[in-house]
PDB file of C-alpha atoms in Angstrom:
ATOM      1  CA  MET A 811      -3.002 -21.039 -27.989  1.00 72.00           C
ATOM      2  CA  ALA A 812      -0.181 -18.579 -28.637  1.00 82.00           C
ATOM      3  CA  LEU A 813       3.318 -19.752 -27.796  1.00 92.00           C
ATOM      4  CA  LEU A 814       4.404 -18.788 -24.292  1.00 97.00           C
ATOM      5  CA  HIS A 815       7.804 -17.097 -24.497  1.00 98.00           C
ATOM      6  CA  PHE A 816      10.166 -16.897 -21.520  1.00 98.00           C
ATOM      7  CA  LYS A 817      13.158 -14.751 -20.633  1.00 98.00           C
ATOM      8  CA  PRO A 818      16.441 -16.504 -19.751  1.00 98.00           C
ATOM      9  CA  ILE A 819      17.972 -15.920 -16.323  1.00 98.00           C
ATOM     10  CA  PRO A 820      21.685 -15.007 -16.693  1.00 98.00           C
ATOM     11  CA  LYS A 821      24.214 -16.406 -14.226  1.00 97.00           C
ATOM     12  CA  GLN A 822      27.445 -14.459 -13.820  1.00 96.00           C
ATOM     13  CA  THR A 823      30.290 -16.855 -13.041  1.00 93.00           C
ATOM     14  CA  ILE A 824      34.023 -16.855 -12.494  1.00 92.00           C
ATOM     15  CA  TRP A 825      34.342 -18.796 -15.772  1.00 94.00           C
ATOM     16  CA  GLY A 826      31.823 -16.752 -17.759  1.00 96.00           C
ATOM     17  CA  GLY A 827      32.175 -14.278 -20.607  1.00 97.00           C
ATOM     18  CA  ASP A 828      30.159 -13.161 -23.632  1.00 97.00           C
ATOM     19  CA  VAL A 829      29.657 -16.496 -25.448  1.00 98.00           C
ATOM     20  CA  ILE A 830      25.948 -16.751 -24.628  1.00 98.00           C
ATOM     21  CA  LYS A 831      25.297 -13.057 -25.269  1.00 98.00           C
ATOM     22  CA  ASN A 832      26.936 -13.242 -28.702  1.00 98.00           C
ATOM     23  CA  TYR A 833      25.590 -16.634 -29.805  1.00 98.00           C
ATOM     24  CA  TYR A 834      21.959 -15.934 -28.958  1.00 98.00           C
ATOM     25  CA  GLY A 835      21.976 -12.200 -29.662  1.00 97.00           C
ATOM     26  CA  TYR A 836      21.073 -11.243 -26.088  1.00 98.00           C
ATOM     27  CA  ASP A 837      22.329  -7.664 -26.133  1.00 97.00           C
ATOM     28  CA  TRP A 838      20.613  -7.022 -22.786  1.00 97.00           C
ATOM     29  CA  MET A 839      22.661  -9.653 -20.992  1.00 97.00           C
ATOM     30  CA  PRO A 840      25.383  -8.503 -18.535  1.00 97.00           C
ATOM     31  CA  ASP A 841      29.072  -9.393 -18.850  1.00 95.00           C
ATOM     32  CA  ASN A 842      30.718 -12.517 -17.435  1.00 96.00           C
ATOM     33  CA  VAL A 843      27.712 -14.789 -17.920  1.00 98.00           C
ATOM     34  CA  GLY A 844      28.739 -18.441 -18.059  1.00 97.00           C
ATOM     35  CA  GLN A 845      25.271 -19.936 -17.896  1.00 98.00           C
ATOM     36  CA  ALA A 846      21.714 -18.797 -18.450  1.00 98.00           C
ATOM     37  CA  TRP A 847      18.674 -20.711 -17.274  1.00 98.00           C
ATOM     38  CA  ALA A 848      16.303 -20.961 -20.220  1.00 98.00           C
ATOM     39  CA  PHE A 849      13.661 -22.846 -18.229  1.00 98.00           C
ATOM     40  CA  ALA A 850      13.725 -23.238 -14.453  1.00 98.00           C
ATOM     41  CA  ALA A 851      11.178 -23.348 -11.676  1.00 97.00           C
ATOM     42  CA  GLN A 852      13.396 -23.253  -8.635  1.00 96.00           C
ATOM     43  CA  PRO A 853      12.143 -22.071  -5.217  1.00 93.00           C
ATOM     44  CA  THR A 854      14.206 -18.880  -5.444  1.00 93.00           C
ATOM     45  CA  GLU A 855      14.267 -18.228  -9.213  1.00 97.00           C
ATOM     46  CA  SER A 856      12.009 -18.966 -12.136  1.00 98.00           C
ATOM     47  CA  ASN A 857      11.711 -17.641 -15.683  1.00 98.00           C
ATOM     48  CA  GLU A 858       9.176 -14.918 -16.414  1.00 98.00           C
ATOM     49  CA  CYS A 859       6.565 -15.415 -19.125  1.00 98.00           C
ATOM     50  CA  LEU A 860       6.821 -12.569 -21.638  1.00 97.00           C
ATOM     51  CA  THR A 861       3.764 -13.145 -23.841  1.00 94.00           C
ATOM     52  CA  GLY A 862       0.216 -14.407 -23.965  1.00 92.00           C
ATOM     53  CA  PRO A 863      -2.444 -14.666 -21.275  1.00 94.00           C
ATOM     54  CA  TYR A 864       0.115 -15.574 -18.592  1.00 97.00           C
ATOM     55  CA  LYS A 865       2.435 -12.621 -19.186  1.00 97.00           C
ATOM     56  CA  GLY A 866       4.199 -11.636 -15.973  1.00 98.00           C
ATOM     57  CA  LEU A 867       3.781 -15.017 -14.306  1.00 98.00           C
ATOM     58  CA  THR A 868       6.723 -17.344 -13.825  1.00 98.00           C
ATOM     59  CA  LEU A 869       7.198 -20.871 -15.079  1.00 98.00           C
ATOM     60  CA  LYS A 870       6.879 -21.974 -11.447  1.00 98.00           C
ATOM     61  CA  ASP A 871       3.551 -20.143 -11.191  1.00 98.00           C
ATOM     62  CA  LEU A 872       2.264 -21.935 -14.277  1.00 98.00           C
ATOM     63  CA  TRP A 873       3.464 -25.326 -13.067  1.00 97.00           C
ATOM     64  CA  GLU A 874       1.695 -24.865  -9.731  1.00 96.00           C
ATOM     65  CA  LYS A 875      -1.512 -23.135 -10.900  1.00 96.00           C
ATOM     66  CA  HIS A 876      -2.080 -24.183 -14.532  1.00 96.00           C
ATOM     67  CA  CYS A 877      -1.506 -27.919 -14.680  1.00 94.00           C
ATOM     68  CA  GLU A 878      -3.511 -28.075 -17.921  1.00 95.00           C
ATOM     69  CA  LEU A 879      -0.441 -26.699 -19.721  1.00 96.00           C
ATOM     70  CA  PHE A 880       1.707 -29.646 -18.615  1.00 96.00           C
ATOM     71  CA  GLY A 881      -0.324 -32.607 -17.399  1.00 91.00           C
ATOM     72  CA  ASP A 882       2.009 -34.048 -14.751  1.00 83.00           C
ATOM     73  CA  THR A 883       2.402 -31.336 -12.140  1.00 88.00           C
ATOM     74  CA  ASP A 884       1.898 -33.502  -9.050  1.00 88.00           C
ATOM     75  CA  ARG A 885       5.624 -33.179  -8.315  1.00 91.00           C
ATOM     76  CA  LEU A 886       8.340 -30.533  -8.443  1.00 92.00           C
ATOM     77  CA  PHE A 887       9.226 -29.183 -11.876  1.00 96.00           C
ATOM     78  CA  PRO A 888      11.617 -31.874 -13.131  1.00 96.00           C
ATOM     79  CA  VAL A 889      14.359 -30.085 -15.099  1.00 97.00           C
ATOM     80  CA  ILE A 890      16.536 -27.035 -15.601  1.00 98.00           C
ATOM     81  CA  VAL A 891      17.315 -26.188 -19.216  1.00 98.00           C
ATOM     82  CA  SER A 892      20.447 -24.058 -19.522  1.00 98.00           C
ATOM     83  CA  LEU A 893      22.529 -22.252 -22.089  1.00 98.00           C
ATOM     84  CA  LEU A 894      26.212 -22.827 -21.375  1.00 98.00           C
ATOM     85  CA  GLY A 895      29.152 -20.756 -22.653  1.00 98.00           C
ATOM     86  CA  PRO A 896      32.395 -21.009 -20.646  1.00 98.00           C
ATOM     87  CA  VAL A 897      35.489 -18.974 -21.512  1.00 97.00           C
ATOM     88  CA  LYS A 898      37.417 -20.819 -18.773  1.00 96.00           C
ATOM     89  CA  ASP A 899      37.155 -24.415 -17.574  1.00 96.00           C
ATOM     90  CA  LEU A 900      34.481 -25.139 -14.979  1.00 95.00           C
ATOM     91  CA  SER A 901      35.437 -26.695 -11.659  1.00 94.00           C
ATOM     92  CA  ILE A 902      35.942 -30.453 -11.542  1.00 96.00           C
ATOM     93  CA  GLN A 903      32.725 -31.637  -9.976  1.00 96.00           C
ATOM     94  CA  VAL A 904      30.164 -34.364  -9.355  1.00 97.00           C
ATOM     95  CA  HIS A 905      26.378 -34.401  -8.881  1.00 97.00           C
ATOM     96  CA  PRO A 906      24.461 -36.628  -6.453  1.00 96.00           C
ATOM     97  CA  ASP A 907      22.378 -39.608  -7.518  1.00 95.00           C
ATOM     98  CA  VAL A 908      18.867 -39.978  -6.131  1.00 93.00           C
ATOM     99  CA  GLU A 909      20.052 -41.829  -3.034  1.00 93.00           C
ATOM    100  CA  HIS A 910      22.504 -39.090  -2.028  1.00 93.00           C
ATOM    101  CA  ALA A 911      20.174 -36.276  -3.124  1.00 93.00           C
ATOM    102  CA  ARG A 912      17.381 -37.529  -0.884  1.00 92.00           C
ATOM    103  CA  LYS A 913      19.740 -37.496   2.087  1.00 89.00           C
ATOM    104  CA  ALA A 914      20.181 -33.780   1.378  1.00 86.00           C
ATOM    105  CA  GLY A 915      16.425 -33.197   1.140  1.00 88.00           C
ATOM    106  CA  PHE A 916      15.905 -33.281  -2.652  1.00 89.00           C
ATOM    107  CA  PRO A 917      13.461 -35.604  -4.448  1.00 89.00           C
ATOM    108  CA  TYR A 918      15.602 -36.143  -7.555  1.00 91.00           C
ATOM    109  CA  GLY A 919      19.219 -36.926  -8.269  1.00 93.00           C
ATOM    110  CA  LYS A 920      21.011 -34.905 -10.922  1.00 96.00           C
ATOM    111  CA  ASN A 921      21.633 -36.526 -14.271  1.00 97.00           C
ATOM    112  CA  GLU A 922      22.433 -34.081 -17.059  1.00 97.00           C
ATOM    113  CA  CYS A 923      23.419 -33.862 -20.718  1.00 98.00           C
ATOM    114  CA  TRP A 924      25.119 -31.464 -23.111  1.00 98.00           C
ATOM    115  CA  TYR A 925      24.556 -30.806 -26.822  1.00 98.00           C
ATOM    116  CA  PHE A 926      27.493 -28.894 -28.300  1.00 98.00           C
ATOM    117  CA  LEU A 927      26.299 -26.132 -30.621  1.00 98.00           C
ATOM    118  CA  GLU A 928      29.851 -24.894 -31.150  1.00 98.00           C
ATOM    119  CA  ALA A 929      33.243 -26.346 -30.239  1.00 98.00           C
ATOM    120  CA  GLU A 930      36.676 -25.033 -31.072  1.00 98.00           C
ATOM    121  CA  PRO A 931      39.126 -27.527 -32.615  1.00 97.00           C
ATOM    122  CA  GLY A 932      40.628 -29.768 -29.954  1.00 97.00           C
ATOM    123  CA  SER A 933      37.844 -29.152 -27.423  1.00 98.00           C
ATOM    124  CA  LYS A 934      37.589 -31.559 -24.505  1.00 97.00           C
ATOM    125  CA  ILE A 935      35.527 -32.065 -21.379  1.00 98.00           C
ATOM    126  CA  VAL A 936      36.457 -33.744 -18.111  1.00 97.00           C
ATOM    127  CA  PHE A 937      34.651 -37.090 -18.184  1.00 98.00           C
ATOM    128  CA  GLY A 938      35.474 -39.743 -15.602  1.00 97.00           C
ATOM    129  CA  HIS A 939      38.518 -40.593 -13.489  1.00 97.00           C
ATOM    130  CA  ASN A 940      41.223 -43.210 -12.987  1.00 97.00           C
ATOM    131  CA  ALA A 941      40.827 -44.029  -9.283  1.00 97.00           C
ATOM    132  CA  LYS A 942      40.090 -47.660  -8.468  1.00 96.00           C
ATOM    133  CA  ASN A 943      38.382 -47.008  -5.130  1.00 97.00           C
ATOM    134  CA  GLU A 944      38.111 -44.382  -2.384  1.00 97.00           C
ATOM    135  CA  GLU A 945      41.529 -45.186  -0.929  1.00 97.00           C
ATOM    136  CA  ASP A 946      43.114 -44.749  -4.345  1.00 97.00           C
ATOM    137  CA  LEU A 947      41.135 -41.525  -4.913  1.00 97.00           C
ATOM    138  CA  ARG A 948      42.296 -39.998  -1.634  1.00 97.00           C
ATOM    139  CA  LYS A 949      45.875 -40.775  -2.560  1.00 97.00           C
ATOM    140  CA  TYR A 950      45.542 -38.888  -5.863  1.00 96.00           C
ATOM    141  CA  ILE A 951      44.028 -35.937  -3.995  1.00 94.00           C
ATOM    142  CA  ALA A 952      46.605 -35.915  -1.183  1.00 94.00           C
ATOM    143  CA  GLU A 953      49.408 -35.873  -3.740  1.00 95.00           C
ATOM    144  CA  GLY A 954      47.727 -33.159  -5.824  1.00 91.00           C
ATOM    145  CA  ARG A 955      47.815 -35.391  -8.922  1.00 94.00           C
ATOM    146  CA  TRP A 956      44.703 -33.966 -10.542  1.00 92.00           C
ATOM    147  CA  SER A 957      45.993 -34.297 -14.100  1.00 93.00           C
ATOM    148  CA  ASP A 958      46.628 -38.010 -13.496  1.00 96.00           C
ATOM    149  CA  LEU A 959      43.266 -38.540 -11.813  1.00 96.00           C
ATOM    150  CA  ILE A 960      40.914 -37.079 -14.403  1.00 96.00           C
ATOM    151  CA  ASP A 961      39.961 -38.454 -17.802  1.00 97.00           C
ATOM    152  CA  HIS A 962      38.900 -36.372 -20.801  1.00 97.00           C
ATOM    153  CA  LEU A 963      36.497 -36.836 -23.673  1.00 97.00           C
ATOM    154  CA  ASP A 964      37.030 -35.113 -27.033  1.00 97.00           C
ATOM    155  CA  VAL A 965      33.986 -33.140 -28.202  1.00 98.00           C
ATOM    156  CA  ALA A 966      33.093 -31.456 -31.484  1.00 98.00           C
ATOM    157  CA  LYS A 967      30.220 -29.422 -32.871  1.00 98.00           C
ATOM    158  CA  ASP A 968      26.930 -31.374 -32.782  1.00 98.00           C
ATOM    159  CA  ASP A 969      28.189 -33.975 -30.313  1.00 98.00           C
ATOM    160  CA  PHE A 970      25.784 -35.050 -27.575  1.00 98.00           C
ATOM    161  CA  VAL A 971      27.024 -36.300 -24.200  1.00 98.00           C
ATOM    162  CA  TYR A 972      25.071 -37.842 -21.326  1.00 98.00           C
ATOM    163  CA  ILE A 973      26.463 -37.242 -17.835  1.00 97.00           C
ATOM    164  CA  PRO A 974      24.986 -39.537 -15.174  1.00 97.00           C
ATOM    165  CA  ALA A 975      24.950 -38.589 -11.517  1.00 97.00           C
ATOM    166  CA  GLY A 976      28.110 -39.724  -9.762  1.00 97.00           C
ATOM    167  CA  LEU A 977      30.374 -39.091 -12.764  1.00 97.00           C
ATOM    168  CA  LEU A 978      33.379 -36.803 -12.275  1.00 97.00           C
ATOM    169  CA  HIS A 979      33.062 -34.167 -14.986  1.00 98.00           C
ATOM    170  CA  ALA A 980      33.570 -30.568 -16.080  1.00 97.00           C
ATOM    171  CA  CYS A 981      32.627 -28.570 -19.127  1.00 98.00           C
ATOM    172  CA  CYS A 982      35.685 -26.805 -20.518  1.00 97.00           C
ATOM    173  CA  LYS A 983      36.308 -23.581 -22.399  1.00 97.00           C
ATOM    174  CA  GLY A 984      35.908 -23.253 -26.138  1.00 97.00           C
ATOM    175  CA  VAL A 985      32.347 -24.546 -26.436  1.00 98.00           C
ATOM    176  CA  CYS A 986      28.766 -23.315 -26.531  1.00 98.00           C
ATOM    177  CA  ALA A 987      26.358 -25.946 -25.262  1.00 98.00           C
ATOM    178  CA  TYR A 988      22.676 -26.604 -24.642  1.00 98.00           C
ATOM    179  CA  GLU A 989      22.345 -28.273 -21.246  1.00 98.00           C
ATOM    180  CA  VAL A 990      19.537 -30.226 -19.633  1.00 98.00           C
ATOM    181  CA  GLN A 991      19.732 -31.339 -16.022  1.00 97.00           C
ATOM    182  CA  GLN A 992      17.395 -32.620 -13.393  1.00 97.00           C
ATOM    183  CA  SER A 993      16.159 -29.811 -11.196  1.00 95.00           C
ATOM    184  CA  THR A 994      18.264 -30.694  -8.137  1.00 93.00           C
ATOM    185  CA  ASP A 995      20.482 -27.603  -8.170  1.00 89.00           C
ATOM    186  CA  VAL A 996      23.370 -29.208  -6.268  1.00 92.00           C
ATOM    187  CA  THR A 997      27.006 -29.425  -7.358  1.00 93.00           C
ATOM    188  CA  TYR A 998      29.888 -30.811  -5.286  1.00 95.00           C
ATOM    189  CA  ARG A 999      33.235 -29.319  -6.299  1.00 94.00           C
ATOM    190  CA  PHE A1000      36.329 -31.512  -6.159  1.00 93.00           C
ATOM    191  CA  TYR A1001      38.829 -28.993  -7.447  1.00 93.00           C
ATOM    192  CA  ASP A1002      38.720 -25.426  -8.790  1.00 92.00           C
ATOM    193  CA  PHE A1003      42.326 -24.791  -9.917  1.00 89.00           C
ATOM    194  CA  ASP A1004      42.865 -22.579  -6.825  1.00 85.00           C
ATOM    195  CA  ARG A1005      41.010 -19.738  -8.553  1.00 87.00           C
ATOM    196  CA  VAL A1006      39.860 -16.674  -6.640  1.00 82.00           C
ATOM    197  CA  ASP A1007      36.848 -14.421  -7.133  1.00 76.00           C
ATOM    198  CA  ALA A1008      36.821 -10.615  -7.448  1.00 76.00           C
ATOM    199  CA  GLN A1009      37.304 -10.334  -3.683  1.00 82.00           C
ATOM    200  CA  GLY A1010      40.322 -12.647  -3.750  1.00 83.00           C
ATOM    201  CA  ASN A1011      38.491 -15.582  -2.169  1.00 85.00           C
ATOM    202  CA  LYS A1012      38.697 -19.168  -3.347  1.00 87.00           C
ATOM    203  CA  ARG A1013      35.377 -20.809  -4.103  1.00 87.00           C
ATOM    204  CA  GLU A1014      34.086 -23.356  -1.646  1.00 88.00           C
ATOM    205  CA  LEU A1015      34.987 -26.993  -2.237  1.00 91.00           C
ATOM    206  CA  HIS A1016      32.817 -29.895  -1.076  1.00 94.00           C
ATOM    207  CA  LEU A1017      35.449 -32.610  -0.980  1.00 94.00           C
ATOM    208  CA  GLU A1018      33.914 -35.052   1.499  1.00 95.00           C
ATOM    209  CA  LYS A1019      30.428 -34.856  -0.047  1.00 95.00           C
ATOM    210  CA  ALA A1020      31.993 -35.221  -3.490  1.00 95.00           C
ATOM    211  CA  ILE A1021      33.955 -38.293  -2.419  1.00 96.00           C
ATOM    212  CA  GLU A1022      30.828 -39.823  -0.904  1.00 95.00           C
ATOM    213  CA  THR A1023      28.880 -39.196  -4.115  1.00 95.00           C
ATOM    214  CA  LEU A1024      31.509 -40.302  -6.646  1.00 97.00           C
ATOM    215  CA  SER A1025      30.967 -43.466  -8.678  1.00 96.00           C
ATOM    216  CA  TYR A1026      33.767 -45.899  -9.526  1.00 96.00           C
ATOM    217  CA  ASP A1027      31.680 -47.702 -12.152  1.00 94.00           C
ATOM    218  CA  LYS A1028      33.862 -47.656 -15.260  1.00 93.00           C
ATOM    219  CA  SER A1029      30.889 -48.521 -17.497  1.00 89.00           C
ATOM    220  CA  ALA A1030      29.420 -45.104 -16.581  1.00 88.00           C
ATOM    221  CA  MET A1031      32.603 -43.409 -17.816  1.00 92.00           C
ATOM    222  CA  VAL A1032      31.662 -44.072 -21.441  1.00 94.00           C
ATOM    223  CA  ASN A1033      29.271 -41.776 -23.287  1.00 95.00           C
ATOM    224  CA  ILE A1034      26.151 -43.927 -23.623  1.00 92.00           C
ATOM    225  CA  ALA A1035      24.191 -41.427 -25.732  1.00 93.00           C
ATOM    226  CA  HIS A1036      23.270 -42.817 -29.152  1.00 93.00           C
ATOM    227  CA  PRO A1037      21.065 -40.286 -30.990  1.00 96.00           C
ATOM    228  CA  VAL A1038      18.629 -41.646 -33.567  1.00 97.00           C
ATOM    229  CA  ALA A1039      17.618 -39.455 -36.535  1.00 98.00           C
ATOM    230  CA  GLU A1040      14.239 -39.708 -38.249  1.00 97.00           C
ATOM    231  CA  GLU A1041      13.304 -37.964 -41.472  1.00 98.00           C
ATOM    232  CA  ILE A1042       9.960 -36.179 -41.547  1.00 97.00           C
ATOM    233  CA  PRO A1043       8.431 -34.046 -44.314  1.00 97.00           C
ATOM    234  CA  GLY A1044      10.417 -30.803 -44.295  1.00 98.00           C
ATOM    235  CA  GLY A1045      13.009 -31.795 -41.756  1.00 98.00           C
ATOM    236  CA  ILE A1046      14.835 -34.213 -39.480  1.00 98.00           C
ATOM    237  CA  VAL A1047      13.924 -35.141 -35.911  1.00 98.00           C
ATOM    238  CA  THR A1048      16.811 -36.511 -33.849  1.00 98.00           C
ATOM    239  CA  HIS A1049      15.926 -38.331 -30.658  1.00 98.00           C
ATOM    240  CA  LEU A1050      18.916 -37.529 -28.463  1.00 98.00           C
ATOM    241  CA  ILE A1051      17.899 -39.273 -25.253  1.00 97.00           C
ATOM    242  CA  SER A1052      14.803 -40.412 -23.397  1.00 97.00           C
ATOM    243  CA  ASN A1053      15.021 -41.849 -19.893  1.00 95.00           C
ATOM    244  CA  GLU A1054      13.393 -41.488 -16.481  1.00 93.00           C
ATOM    245  CA  SER A1055      15.010 -38.055 -16.032  1.00 95.00           C
ATOM    246  CA  PHE A1056      14.172 -36.249 -19.285  1.00 97.00           C
ATOM    247  CA  THR A1057      13.545 -36.523 -23.019  1.00 98.00           C
ATOM    248  CA  VAL A1058      15.626 -34.319 -25.335  1.00 98.00           C
ATOM    249  CA  THR A1059      14.973 -33.939 -29.064  1.00 98.00           C
ATOM    250  CA  LYS A1060      16.592 -31.903 -31.840  1.00 98.00           C
ATOM    251  CA  VAL A1061      14.396 -30.719 -34.727  1.00 98.00           C
ATOM    252  CA  GLU A1062      15.975 -29.379 -37.932  1.00 98.00           C
ATOM    253  CA  VAL A1063      13.607 -27.728 -40.408  1.00 98.00           C
ATOM    254  CA  ASP A1064      14.323 -26.648 -43.973  1.00 98.00           C
ATOM    255  CA  GLY A1065      10.998 -25.690 -45.508  1.00 98.00           C
ATOM    256  CA  GLN A1066       7.772 -26.624 -43.772  1.00 98.00           C
ATOM    257  CA  ALA A1067       7.230 -29.256 -41.100  1.00 98.00           C
ATOM    258  CA  LYS A1068       4.635 -30.206 -38.524  1.00 98.00           C
ATOM    259  CA  LEU A1069       5.130 -31.956 -35.194  1.00 97.00           C
ATOM    260  CA  PRO A1070       2.046 -33.703 -33.808  1.00 96.00           C
ATOM    261  CA  ALA A1071       0.458 -32.754 -30.505  1.00 95.00           C
ATOM    262  CA  GLY A1072       1.750 -34.581 -27.466  1.00 95.00           C
ATOM    263  CA  THR A1073       3.284 -33.783 -24.105  1.00 95.00           C
ATOM    264  CA  TYR A1074       4.474 -30.269 -23.273  1.00 97.00           C
ATOM    265  CA  GLN A1075       7.840 -29.183 -24.687  1.00 98.00           C
ATOM    266  CA  LEU A1076      10.365 -26.588 -23.522  1.00 98.00           C
ATOM    267  CA  VAL A1077      11.683 -25.214 -26.813  1.00 98.00           C
ATOM    268  CA  THR A1078      14.879 -23.274 -27.587  1.00 98.00           C
ATOM    269  CA  VAL A1079      15.718 -22.041 -31.084  1.00 98.00           C
ATOM    270  CA  VAL A1080      19.451 -22.678 -31.375  1.00 98.00           C
ATOM    271  CA  ARG A1081      20.065 -21.973 -35.078  1.00 98.00           C
ATOM    272  CA  GLY A1082      18.421 -20.042 -37.889  1.00 98.00           C
ATOM    273  CA  SER A1083      15.009 -18.407 -37.998  1.00 98.00           C
ATOM    274  CA  GLY A1084      11.498 -19.047 -39.200  1.00 98.00           C
ATOM    275  CA  VAL A1085       7.875 -19.228 -38.120  1.00 98.00           C
ATOM    276  CA  ALA A1086       6.393 -21.366 -35.334  1.00 98.00           C
ATOM    277  CA  ASN A1087       2.596 -21.586 -35.136  1.00 97.00           C
ATOM    278  CA  GLY A1088       2.350 -18.304 -37.000  1.00 97.00           C
ATOM    279  CA  GLU A1089       4.910 -16.422 -34.902  1.00 97.00           C
ATOM    280  CA  ASN A1090       8.350 -15.282 -36.004  1.00 98.00           C
ATOM    281  CA  VAL A1091      11.139 -16.989 -34.051  1.00 98.00           C
ATOM    282  CA  GLN A1092      14.917 -16.910 -34.277  1.00 98.00           C
ATOM    283  CA  VAL A1093      18.047 -17.983 -32.432  1.00 98.00           C
ATOM    284  CA  GLY A1094      17.447 -17.218 -28.758  1.00 98.00           C
ATOM    285  CA  SER A1095      13.664 -17.673 -28.775  1.00 98.00           C
ATOM    286  CA  GLN A1096      12.558 -19.710 -25.743  1.00 98.00           C
ATOM    287  CA  PHE A1097       8.977 -20.894 -25.565  1.00 98.00           C
ATOM    288  CA  LEU A1098       6.703 -23.413 -23.919  1.00 98.00           C
ATOM    289  CA  LEU A1099       4.617 -25.544 -26.247  1.00 97.00           C
ATOM    290  CA  PRO A1100       1.706 -26.603 -24.015  1.00 96.00           C
ATOM    291  CA  ARG A1101       0.486 -30.156 -23.768  1.00 96.00           C
ATOM    292  CA  GLY A1102      -1.829 -31.122 -26.608  1.00 95.00           C
ATOM    293  CA  GLU A1103      -0.608 -28.417 -28.994  1.00 96.00           C
ATOM    294  CA  ALA A1104       0.854 -29.309 -32.398  1.00 97.00           C
ATOM    295  CA  LEU A1105       3.810 -27.300 -33.704  1.00 98.00           C
ATOM    296  CA  GLU A1106       3.814 -26.041 -37.287  1.00 98.00           C
ATOM    297  CA  LEU A1107       7.206 -24.782 -38.460  1.00 98.00           C
ATOM    298  CA  SER A1108       8.569 -23.092 -41.543  1.00 98.00           C
ATOM    299  CA  GLY A1109      11.918 -21.580 -42.477  1.00 98.00           C
ATOM    300  CA  LYS A1110      15.429 -22.846 -41.894  1.00 98.00           C
ATOM    301  CA  LEU A1111      15.976 -23.371 -38.186  1.00 98.00           C
ATOM    302  CA  THR A1112      17.028 -25.827 -35.497  1.00 98.00           C
ATOM    303  CA  LEU A1113      15.117 -26.358 -32.265  1.00 98.00           C
ATOM    304  CA  MET A1114      16.083 -28.155 -29.089  1.00 98.00           C
ATOM    305  CA  MET A1115      13.080 -29.540 -27.216  1.00 98.00           C
ATOM    306  CA  THR A1116      12.985 -30.949 -23.684  1.00 98.00           C
ATOM    307  CA  THR A1117      10.229 -32.558 -21.667  1.00 97.00           C
ATOM    308  CA  ALA A1118      10.025 -34.843 -18.652  1.00 91.00           C
TER     309      ALA A1118
END
């Protein structure tokens, strides 16, 4: 079967710019894009298939009507794969775990992870907080002591960070990242630096829901991701993470390599160019490798692959 290519969905944001457009060579993309969904099957938006026998259908259509491509479609599509490129810091935020998400009508919580394709020197992300309990947290907030409340984590090119639900976090400017998150598209904003949009309005905060969702578990405020690299003929496969939420793998090829058939994979070419199953691909190519299909690669390129 030919690879099924998909078009990213750009998201214009108050913290967006041209990082994604420039990195991936998406000349068609509008200005002020902070995030682009590479693979999503949300009720209101889903990526369009550009090639093959399913051209014109969406990823959501395929998930619901062509289960043979995936194999486990008796549930909602499990992830959103995003391209992230902020030119300003994102809001300080938290995502719900499964318990809180189900109260809001969603089947999954929202764990996520970031792989940093580029990072300027001195780059950081917001990662955790210093409050001991809710009473302590509310005191920080009432006094406006945000800089004392939040913790940071230094990040560099090729770092990988896992962000569990309930963790206070924010991606910051100066990076280009590949992001995988569970498909619960819910974010509770703690603080947004009092920024205003083009109409002069501050963005909505969700303080009480954020406080209810926040974790005080200090063991979760340490990056638990420990990638494991494996050499294969013609390349290196790095297993970034595999848990109940998603499996994320990086594949670096220099020459010729073959990945055996297995579960479906959502594939993004993040560096270089080459050939995949006889088709030319390059940075910015996004394709579904259906279940049961092997992947033959040649050239010098890096792929990020995500599956449930």
